[in-house]
Coordinates of C-alpha atoms in Angstrom, one line a residue:
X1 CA -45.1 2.2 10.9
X2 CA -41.9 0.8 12.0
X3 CA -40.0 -1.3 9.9
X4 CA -37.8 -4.5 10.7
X5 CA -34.3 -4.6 10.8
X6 CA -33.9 -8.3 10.9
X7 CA -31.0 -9.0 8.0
X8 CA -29.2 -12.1 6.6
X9 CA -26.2 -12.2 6.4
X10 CA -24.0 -14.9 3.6
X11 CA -20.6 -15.7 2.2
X12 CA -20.2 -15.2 -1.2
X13 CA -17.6 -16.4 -4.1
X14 CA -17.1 -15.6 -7.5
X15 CA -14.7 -16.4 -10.2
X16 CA -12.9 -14.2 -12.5
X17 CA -15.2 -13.0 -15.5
X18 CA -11.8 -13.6 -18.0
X19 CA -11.1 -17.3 -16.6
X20 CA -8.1 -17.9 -18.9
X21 CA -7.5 -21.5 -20.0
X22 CA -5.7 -23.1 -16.9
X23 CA -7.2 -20.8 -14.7
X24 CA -3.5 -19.4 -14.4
X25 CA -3.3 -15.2 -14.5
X26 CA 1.0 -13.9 -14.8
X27 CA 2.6 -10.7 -15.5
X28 CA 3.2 -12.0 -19.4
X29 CA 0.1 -14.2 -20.1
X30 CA -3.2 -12.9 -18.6
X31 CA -2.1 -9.9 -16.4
X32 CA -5.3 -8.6 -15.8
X33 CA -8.0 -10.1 -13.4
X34 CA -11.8 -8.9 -13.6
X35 CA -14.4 -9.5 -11.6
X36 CA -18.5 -8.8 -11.7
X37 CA -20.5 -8.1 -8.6
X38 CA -23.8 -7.9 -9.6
X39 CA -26.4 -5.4 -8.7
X40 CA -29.1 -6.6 -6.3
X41 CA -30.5 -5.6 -2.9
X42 CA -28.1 -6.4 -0.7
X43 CA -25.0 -4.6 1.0
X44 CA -21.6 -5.5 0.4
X45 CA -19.2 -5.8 3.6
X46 CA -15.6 -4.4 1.8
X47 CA -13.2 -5.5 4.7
X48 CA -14.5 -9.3 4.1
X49 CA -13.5 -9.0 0.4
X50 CA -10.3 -11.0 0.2
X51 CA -8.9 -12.3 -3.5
X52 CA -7.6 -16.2 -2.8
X53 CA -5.7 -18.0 -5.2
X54 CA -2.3 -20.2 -5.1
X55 CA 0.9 -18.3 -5.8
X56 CA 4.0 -19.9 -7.5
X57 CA 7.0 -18.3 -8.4
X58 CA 9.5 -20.4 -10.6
X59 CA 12.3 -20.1 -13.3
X60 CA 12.2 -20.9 -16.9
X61 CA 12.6 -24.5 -16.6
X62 CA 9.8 -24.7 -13.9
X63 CA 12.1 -24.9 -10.6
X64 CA 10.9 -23.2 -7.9
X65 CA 13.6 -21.2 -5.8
X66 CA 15.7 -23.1 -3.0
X67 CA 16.0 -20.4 -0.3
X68 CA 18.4 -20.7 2.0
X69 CA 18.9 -18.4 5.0
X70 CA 22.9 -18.6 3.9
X71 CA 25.6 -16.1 2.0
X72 CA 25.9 -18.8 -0.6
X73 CA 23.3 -17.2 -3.4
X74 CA 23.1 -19.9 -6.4
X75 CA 21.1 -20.3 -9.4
X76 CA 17.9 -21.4 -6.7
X77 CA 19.2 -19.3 -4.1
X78 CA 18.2 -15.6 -3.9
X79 CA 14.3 -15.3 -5.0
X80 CA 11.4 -14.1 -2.7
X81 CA 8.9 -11.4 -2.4
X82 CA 8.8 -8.0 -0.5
X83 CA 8.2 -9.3 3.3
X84 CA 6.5 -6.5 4.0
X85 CA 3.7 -6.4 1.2
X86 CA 3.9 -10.4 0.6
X87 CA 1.6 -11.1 -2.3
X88 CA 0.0 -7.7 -2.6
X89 CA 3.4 -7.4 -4.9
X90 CA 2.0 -8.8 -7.3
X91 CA -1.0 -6.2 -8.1
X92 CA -0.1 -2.8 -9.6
X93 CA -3.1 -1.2 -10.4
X94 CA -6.6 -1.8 -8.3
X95 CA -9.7 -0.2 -10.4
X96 CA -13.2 -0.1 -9.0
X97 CA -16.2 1.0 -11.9
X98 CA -19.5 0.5 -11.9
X99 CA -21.4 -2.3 -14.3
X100 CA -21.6 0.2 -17.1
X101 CA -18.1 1.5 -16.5
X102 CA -18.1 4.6 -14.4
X103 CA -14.8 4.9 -12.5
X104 CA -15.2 5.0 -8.8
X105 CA -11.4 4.7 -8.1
X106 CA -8.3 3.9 -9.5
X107 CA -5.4 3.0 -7.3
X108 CA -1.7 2.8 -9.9
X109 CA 1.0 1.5 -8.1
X110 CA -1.2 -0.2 -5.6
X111 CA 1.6 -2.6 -4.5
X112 CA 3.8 0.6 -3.9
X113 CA 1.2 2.4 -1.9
X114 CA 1.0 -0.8 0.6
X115 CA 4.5 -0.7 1.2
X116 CA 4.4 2.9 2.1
X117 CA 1.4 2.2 4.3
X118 CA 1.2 -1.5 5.7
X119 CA 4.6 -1.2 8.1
X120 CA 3.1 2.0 9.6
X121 CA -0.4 0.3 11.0
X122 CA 1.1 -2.9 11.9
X123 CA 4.4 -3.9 13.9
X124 CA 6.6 -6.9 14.0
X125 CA 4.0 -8.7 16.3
X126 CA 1.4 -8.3 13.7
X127 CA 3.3 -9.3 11.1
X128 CA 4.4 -12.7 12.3
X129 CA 1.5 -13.6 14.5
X130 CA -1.5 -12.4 12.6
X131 CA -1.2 -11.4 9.1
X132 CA 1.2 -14.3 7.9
X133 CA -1.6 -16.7 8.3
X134 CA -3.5 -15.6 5.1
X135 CA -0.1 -14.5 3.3
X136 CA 2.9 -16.7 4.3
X137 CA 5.2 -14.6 2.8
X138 CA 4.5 -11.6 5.2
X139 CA 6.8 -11.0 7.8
X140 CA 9.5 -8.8 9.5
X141 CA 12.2 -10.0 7.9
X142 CA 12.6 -11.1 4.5
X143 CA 14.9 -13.8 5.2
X144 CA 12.2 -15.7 7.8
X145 CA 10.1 -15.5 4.4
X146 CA 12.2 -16.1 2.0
X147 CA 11.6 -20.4 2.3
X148 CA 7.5 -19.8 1.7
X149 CA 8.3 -19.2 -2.2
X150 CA 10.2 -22.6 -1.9
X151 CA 6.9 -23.9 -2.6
X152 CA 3.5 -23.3 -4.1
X153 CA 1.6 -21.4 -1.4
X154 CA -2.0 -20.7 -1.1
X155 CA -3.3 -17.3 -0.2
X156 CA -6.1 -15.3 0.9
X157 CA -5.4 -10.9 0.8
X158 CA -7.4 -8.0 1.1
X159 CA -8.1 -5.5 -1.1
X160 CA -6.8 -2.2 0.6
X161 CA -7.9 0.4 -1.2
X162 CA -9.7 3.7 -0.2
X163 CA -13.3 2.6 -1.3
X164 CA -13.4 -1.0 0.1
X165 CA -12.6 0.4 3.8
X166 CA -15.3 0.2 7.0
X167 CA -18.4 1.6 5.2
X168 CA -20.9 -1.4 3.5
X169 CA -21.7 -0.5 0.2
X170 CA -25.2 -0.1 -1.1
X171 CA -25.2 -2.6 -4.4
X172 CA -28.9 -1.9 -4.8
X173 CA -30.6 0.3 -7.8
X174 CA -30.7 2.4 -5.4
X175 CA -26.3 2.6 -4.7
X176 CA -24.3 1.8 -6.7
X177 CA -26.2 -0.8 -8.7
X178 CA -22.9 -3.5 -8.7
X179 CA -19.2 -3.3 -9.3
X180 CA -16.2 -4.1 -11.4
X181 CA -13.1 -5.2 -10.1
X182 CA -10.1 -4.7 -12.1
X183 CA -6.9 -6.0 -10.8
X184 CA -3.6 -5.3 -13.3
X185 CA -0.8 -7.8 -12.2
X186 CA 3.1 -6.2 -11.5
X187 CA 6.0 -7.0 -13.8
X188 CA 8.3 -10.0 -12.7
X189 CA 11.1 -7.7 -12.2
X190 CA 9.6 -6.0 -9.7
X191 CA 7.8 -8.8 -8.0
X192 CA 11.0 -11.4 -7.4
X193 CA 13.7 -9.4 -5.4
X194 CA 16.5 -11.3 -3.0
X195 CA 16.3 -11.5 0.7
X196 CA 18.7 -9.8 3.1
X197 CA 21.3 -11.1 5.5
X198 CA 22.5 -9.0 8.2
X199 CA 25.5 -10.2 10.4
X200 CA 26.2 -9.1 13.8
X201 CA 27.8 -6.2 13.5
X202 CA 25.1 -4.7 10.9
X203 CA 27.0 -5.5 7.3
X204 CA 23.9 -6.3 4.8
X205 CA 24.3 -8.2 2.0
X206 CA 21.7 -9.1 -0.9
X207 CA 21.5 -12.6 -1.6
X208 CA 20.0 -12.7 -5.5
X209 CA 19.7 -15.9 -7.3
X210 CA 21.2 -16.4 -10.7
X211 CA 18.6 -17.6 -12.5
X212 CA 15.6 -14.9 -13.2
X213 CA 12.0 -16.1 -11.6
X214 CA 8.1 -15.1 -12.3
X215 CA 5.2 -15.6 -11.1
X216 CA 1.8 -17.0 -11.4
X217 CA -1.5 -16.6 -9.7
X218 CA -3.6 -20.1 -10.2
X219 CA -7.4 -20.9 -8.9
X220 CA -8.4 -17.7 -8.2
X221 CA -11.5 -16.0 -7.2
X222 CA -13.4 -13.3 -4.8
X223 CA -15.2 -13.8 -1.3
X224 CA -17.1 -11.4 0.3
X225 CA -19.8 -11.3 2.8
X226 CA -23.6 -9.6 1.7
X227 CA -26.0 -8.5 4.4
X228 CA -29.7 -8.5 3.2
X229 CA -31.8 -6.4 5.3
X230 CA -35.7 -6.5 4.9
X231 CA -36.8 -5.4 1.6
X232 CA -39.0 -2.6 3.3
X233 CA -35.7 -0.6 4.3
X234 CA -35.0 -0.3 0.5
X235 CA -38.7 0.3 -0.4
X236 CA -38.2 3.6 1.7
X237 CA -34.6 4.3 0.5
X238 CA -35.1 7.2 -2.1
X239 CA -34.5 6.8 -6.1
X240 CA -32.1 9.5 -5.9
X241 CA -29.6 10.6 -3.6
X242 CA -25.6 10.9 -2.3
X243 CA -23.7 8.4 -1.3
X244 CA -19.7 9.1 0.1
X245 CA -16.6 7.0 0.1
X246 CA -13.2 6.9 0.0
X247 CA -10.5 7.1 -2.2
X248 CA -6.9 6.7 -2.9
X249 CA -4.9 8.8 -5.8
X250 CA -1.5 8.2 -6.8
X251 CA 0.5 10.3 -8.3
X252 CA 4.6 10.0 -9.7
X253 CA 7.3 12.5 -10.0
X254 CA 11.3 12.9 -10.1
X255 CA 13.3 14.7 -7.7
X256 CA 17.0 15.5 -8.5
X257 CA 18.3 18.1 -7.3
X258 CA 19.3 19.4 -3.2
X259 CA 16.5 22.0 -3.3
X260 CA 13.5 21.2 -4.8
X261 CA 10.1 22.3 -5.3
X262 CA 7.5 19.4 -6.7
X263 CA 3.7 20.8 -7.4
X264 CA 0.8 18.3 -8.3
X265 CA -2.7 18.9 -9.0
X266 CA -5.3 16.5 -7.2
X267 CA -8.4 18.0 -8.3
X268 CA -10.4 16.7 -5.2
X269 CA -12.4 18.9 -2.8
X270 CA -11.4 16.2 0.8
X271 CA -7.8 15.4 1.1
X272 CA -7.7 13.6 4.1
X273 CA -3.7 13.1 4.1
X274 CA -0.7 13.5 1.4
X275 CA 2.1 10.4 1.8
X276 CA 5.2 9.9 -0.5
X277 CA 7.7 7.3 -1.1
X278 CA 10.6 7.6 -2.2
X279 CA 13.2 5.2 -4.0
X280 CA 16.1 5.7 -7.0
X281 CA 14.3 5.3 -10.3
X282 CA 16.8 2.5 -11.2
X283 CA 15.3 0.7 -8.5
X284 CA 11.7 1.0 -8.7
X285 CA 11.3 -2.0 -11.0
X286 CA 14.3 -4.4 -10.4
X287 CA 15.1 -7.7 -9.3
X288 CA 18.2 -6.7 -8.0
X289 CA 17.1 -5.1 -5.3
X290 CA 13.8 -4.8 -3.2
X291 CA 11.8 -2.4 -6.0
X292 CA 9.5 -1.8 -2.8
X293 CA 11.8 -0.6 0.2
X294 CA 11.3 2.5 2.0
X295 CA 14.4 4.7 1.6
X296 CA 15.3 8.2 1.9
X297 CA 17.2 10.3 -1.2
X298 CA 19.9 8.3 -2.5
X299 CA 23.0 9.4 -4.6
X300 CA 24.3 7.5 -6.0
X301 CA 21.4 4.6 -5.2
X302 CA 21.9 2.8 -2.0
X303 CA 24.4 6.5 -0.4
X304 CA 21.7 8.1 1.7
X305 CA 22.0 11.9 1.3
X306 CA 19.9 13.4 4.4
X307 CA 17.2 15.9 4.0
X308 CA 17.6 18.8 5.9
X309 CA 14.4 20.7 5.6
X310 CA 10.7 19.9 4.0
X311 CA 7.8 22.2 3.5
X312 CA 3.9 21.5 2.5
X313 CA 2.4 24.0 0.8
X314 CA -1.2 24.8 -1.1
X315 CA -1.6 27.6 -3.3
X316 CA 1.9 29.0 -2.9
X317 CA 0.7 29.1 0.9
X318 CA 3.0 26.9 3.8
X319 CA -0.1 24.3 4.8
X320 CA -1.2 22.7 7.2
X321 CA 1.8 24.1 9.0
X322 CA 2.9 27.7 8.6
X323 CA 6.1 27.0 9.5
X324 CA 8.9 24.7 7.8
X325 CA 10.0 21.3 9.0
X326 CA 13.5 21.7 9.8
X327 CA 15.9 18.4 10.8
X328 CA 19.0 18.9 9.7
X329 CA 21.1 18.3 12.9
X330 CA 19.5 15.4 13.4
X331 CA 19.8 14.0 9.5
X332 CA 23.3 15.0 9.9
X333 CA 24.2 13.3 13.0
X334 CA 21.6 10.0 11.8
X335 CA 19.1 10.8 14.8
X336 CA 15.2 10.2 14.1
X337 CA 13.9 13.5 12.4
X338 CA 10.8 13.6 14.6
X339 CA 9.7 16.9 13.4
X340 CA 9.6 15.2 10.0
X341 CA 8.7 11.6 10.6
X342 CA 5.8 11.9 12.9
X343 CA 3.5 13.8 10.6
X344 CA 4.5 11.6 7.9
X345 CA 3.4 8.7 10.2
X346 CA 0.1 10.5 11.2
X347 CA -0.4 11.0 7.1
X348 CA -0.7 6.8 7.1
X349 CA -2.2 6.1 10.4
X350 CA -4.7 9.3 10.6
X351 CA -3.2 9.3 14.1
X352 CA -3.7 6.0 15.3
X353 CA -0.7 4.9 16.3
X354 CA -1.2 1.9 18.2
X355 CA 0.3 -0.5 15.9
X356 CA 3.8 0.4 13.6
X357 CA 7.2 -1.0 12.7
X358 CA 8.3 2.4 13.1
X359 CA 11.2 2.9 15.4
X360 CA 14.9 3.7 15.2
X361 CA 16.1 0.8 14.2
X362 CA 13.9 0.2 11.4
X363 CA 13.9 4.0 10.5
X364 CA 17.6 4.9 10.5
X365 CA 19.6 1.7 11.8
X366 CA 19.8 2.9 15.4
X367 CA 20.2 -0.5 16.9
X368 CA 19.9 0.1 21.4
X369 CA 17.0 -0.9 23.7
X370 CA 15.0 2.1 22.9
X371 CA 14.1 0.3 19.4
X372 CA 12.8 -2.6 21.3
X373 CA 9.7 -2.2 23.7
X374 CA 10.6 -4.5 27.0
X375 CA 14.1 -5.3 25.7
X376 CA 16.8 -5.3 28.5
X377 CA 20.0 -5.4 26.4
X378 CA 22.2 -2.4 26.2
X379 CA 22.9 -2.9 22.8
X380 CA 19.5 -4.2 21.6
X381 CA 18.8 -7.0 19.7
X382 CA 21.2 -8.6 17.5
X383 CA 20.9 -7.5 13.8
X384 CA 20.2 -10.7 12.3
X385 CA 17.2 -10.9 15.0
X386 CA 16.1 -7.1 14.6
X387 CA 13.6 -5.6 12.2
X388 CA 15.5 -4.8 9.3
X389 CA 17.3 -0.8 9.7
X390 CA 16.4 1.6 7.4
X391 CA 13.1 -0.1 6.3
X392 CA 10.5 2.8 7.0
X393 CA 10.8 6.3 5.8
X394 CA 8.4 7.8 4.3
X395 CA 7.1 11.5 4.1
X396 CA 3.8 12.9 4.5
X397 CA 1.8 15.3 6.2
X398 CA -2.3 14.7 7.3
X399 CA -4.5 17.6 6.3
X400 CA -6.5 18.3 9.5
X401 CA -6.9 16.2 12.9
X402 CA -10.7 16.1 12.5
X403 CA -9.8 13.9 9.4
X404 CA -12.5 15.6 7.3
X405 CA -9.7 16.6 4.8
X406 CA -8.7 20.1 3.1
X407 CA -9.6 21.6 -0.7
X408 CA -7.6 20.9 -3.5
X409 CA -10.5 21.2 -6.0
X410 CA -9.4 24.5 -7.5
X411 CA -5.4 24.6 -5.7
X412 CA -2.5 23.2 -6.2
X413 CA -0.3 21.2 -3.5
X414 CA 3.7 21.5 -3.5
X415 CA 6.1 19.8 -1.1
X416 CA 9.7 21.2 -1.4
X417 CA 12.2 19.0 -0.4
X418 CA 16.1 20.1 0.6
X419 CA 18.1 17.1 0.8
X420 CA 21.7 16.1 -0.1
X421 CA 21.4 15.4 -4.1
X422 CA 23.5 16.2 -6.1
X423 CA 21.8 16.2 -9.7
X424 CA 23.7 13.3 -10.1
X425 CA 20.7 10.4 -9.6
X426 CA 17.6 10.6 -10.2
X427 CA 14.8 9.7 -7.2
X428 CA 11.2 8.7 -8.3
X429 CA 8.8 10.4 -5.7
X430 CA 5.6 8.7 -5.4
X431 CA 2.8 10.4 -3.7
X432 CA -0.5 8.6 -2.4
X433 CA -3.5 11.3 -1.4
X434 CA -6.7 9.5 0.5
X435 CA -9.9 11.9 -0.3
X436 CA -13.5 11.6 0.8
X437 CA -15.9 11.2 -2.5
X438 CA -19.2 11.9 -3.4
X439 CA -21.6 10.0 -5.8
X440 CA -25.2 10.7 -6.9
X441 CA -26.9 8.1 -8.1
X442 CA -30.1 7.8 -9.8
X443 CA -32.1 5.3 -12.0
X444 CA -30.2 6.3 -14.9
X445 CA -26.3 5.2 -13.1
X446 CA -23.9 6.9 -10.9
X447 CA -22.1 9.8 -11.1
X448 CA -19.4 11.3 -8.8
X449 CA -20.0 14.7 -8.2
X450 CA -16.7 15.9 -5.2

């Protein structure tokens, strides 16, 4: 007997299950957002799960910020959000459970992990012709941004995390009976950061207001699309059995000195890819400066030191690559390091590189027509029209090409990086692994078993 596939399909949205008073969340009052999709036969579509709200940023006396695209910063003057992330800034930590509180995944640092990820699968075209429309404050520059935060601004973001990717998730008895949503809002300091003017002959300078700024999240609530298939496909669906997804992990560590050797533990049988980030820990949560840009080492913060030579390892062992990734005539002569950067970029992409911001102008400052697909100047584009330099480094290294990931279950990873430091300032390494999970589930819940 065959049975019918015909399936419904509907928009769903739902409002936070801890609605403060004012329905207004904010990195002092109300930082954490939660959110109950209840069990029922259905399946949930994760890539049309996108959190809405309206976003204003304003100073202690209630004055939003007066951005002006001038070297003249002032007590309005000098307050935005990362370009690059855009209100995804706002959300440090992404948790997924199930109704009786079995962790699926927990992304820390989620804001962090998108701006290690987002510029490498989407390039300046993207960014200000497709993904601005649902997050005005997404761009390739932060000073064509920096006027959206002039005002309140409505918004409507995904979710990008490991487990809400392409597959549709079973919410039936027979899944993963419903979810939790757990969203843990960022500190001001790290969401309000100044924009960047660039003159013509590359010269940056930060333009930070006077006055500090925070943030609030007003109205907000889930949508997501559910597909109801006919109730005899889940009449044959088993009581017990495996289900897989995805994951992201995210890990932190300090790196000092020129040579050095950083193992971590991910306790997961499918690493897909490895990717770090790394910034000076006196930057990593500071209005100062952009708490989410991509740099290199750094010593003293903002004096890139070059990194000569990096090495993945498992178990003590050189992996994926028995042999080490050596760059240092091109780090010393500021040239691309290919041999280090393109793995790195495969770690993000999982080598599908249509669509990036990376090139080498926005990776070390390299500012001629090769940075600029179609462009006919010598020189380029002028620096106050050109991606922002030395806006997307990153390391990394994917595990295999057949992207069904490596084991880490019972072995350790290490990545040994030789660079310039000095022992002098400290760099926070943060390192983002994507796994492939497995969960049983049963009429008693769901467990995850790899």
């Amino acid at each position: 007997m065959s049975v019918v596939l015909n399936a419904q399909r509907r928009r769903v949205s739902i409002h936070p299950n801890n609605q403060p008073s004012g329905n207004t969340f904010s990195a002092t009052n109300f930082p954490q957002i939660n959110f109950v999709i209840a069990r029922q036969d259905v399946f949930l579509l994760p890539q049309s799960l996108k959190l809405n709200g309206t976003f204003v940023l304003k100073d202690d006396t209630g004055a939003k910020p007066a951005n002006a695209p001038n070297l003249a910063a002032a007590a309005l003057n000098g307050s935005t959000l990362n370009n690059r992330i855009g209100l995804a800034s706002c959300i440090d930590e992404v948790t997924i459970q199930t109704l009786n509180g079995r962790n699926l995944e927990t992304v820390r640092n989620y804001n962090r992990y998108l701006a290690s990820s987002k510029p490498f699968m989407n390039n300046s075209f993207d960014y200000n012709n497709g993904l601005n429309l649902n997050d005005s404050l997404l761009g390739s520059k932060s000073i064509t941004t920096c006027r959206a935060a002039n005002v309140e601004t409505n918004f409507s973001i995904p979710i990008e995390v490991g487990m809400l990717g392409d597959m549709p998730i079973n919410l039936s008895a027979k899944g993963f009976q419903g979810l939790q949503l757990n969203l843990l809002l960022a500190q001001n300091a790290a969401v309000s950061q100044p924009f960047n003017l660039y003159s013509f002959d590359g010269q940056k300078s930060r333009i930070l207001s006077t006055n500090n700024f925070a943030y609030e999240l007003k109205n907000v609530f889930l949508t997501f699309d559910l597909v109801k298939p006919a109730q005899e496909l889940f009449n044959r669906l088993p009581s017990t059995g495996l289900l897989g997804f995805n994951t992201i992990q995210s890990l932190h560590s300090t790196i000092l000195s020129s040579d050095v050797t950083t193992n971590l533990r991910f306790g997961c049988r499918n690493a897909i890819s490895v990717t770090h980030a790394l910034i000076p820990s006196n930057q990593s949560t500071n209005r100062a400066v952009d708490s989410f840009r991509l740099a290199g080492p750094e010593a003293p913060a903002d004096i890139p030191q070059a990194i000569r030579t990096v090495q993945y390892m498992r178990a003590g062992e050189l992996f994926p690559y028995n042999f080490v990734l050596d760059s240092e005539a091109e780090g010393i002569d500021n040239n691309p390091q290919s041999m280090i950067a393109e793995p790195a970029l495969n770690s993000v992409t999982l080598y599908e590189n249509q669509h990036s911001s990376l090139n080498p102008m926005s990776n070390v400052g390299i500012n001629n027509q090769k940075a600029f697909a179609g462009s006919k100047q010598e020189n380029g584009l002028p620096y106050p029209m050109a991606l922002d330099p030395d806006s997307t480094f990153v390391l990394g290294v994917p595990m295999d090409s057949q992207k069904q990931g490596a084991n880490f279950k019972d072995r350790e990873y290490a990545i040994r990086i030789q660079s310039g430091l000095n022992d002098t300032t400290a760099n926070s390494l943060f390192t983002f692994v994507r796994c492939r999970n497995v969960a049983e589930y049963s009429p008693t819940g769901v467990n995850v078993v790899e």
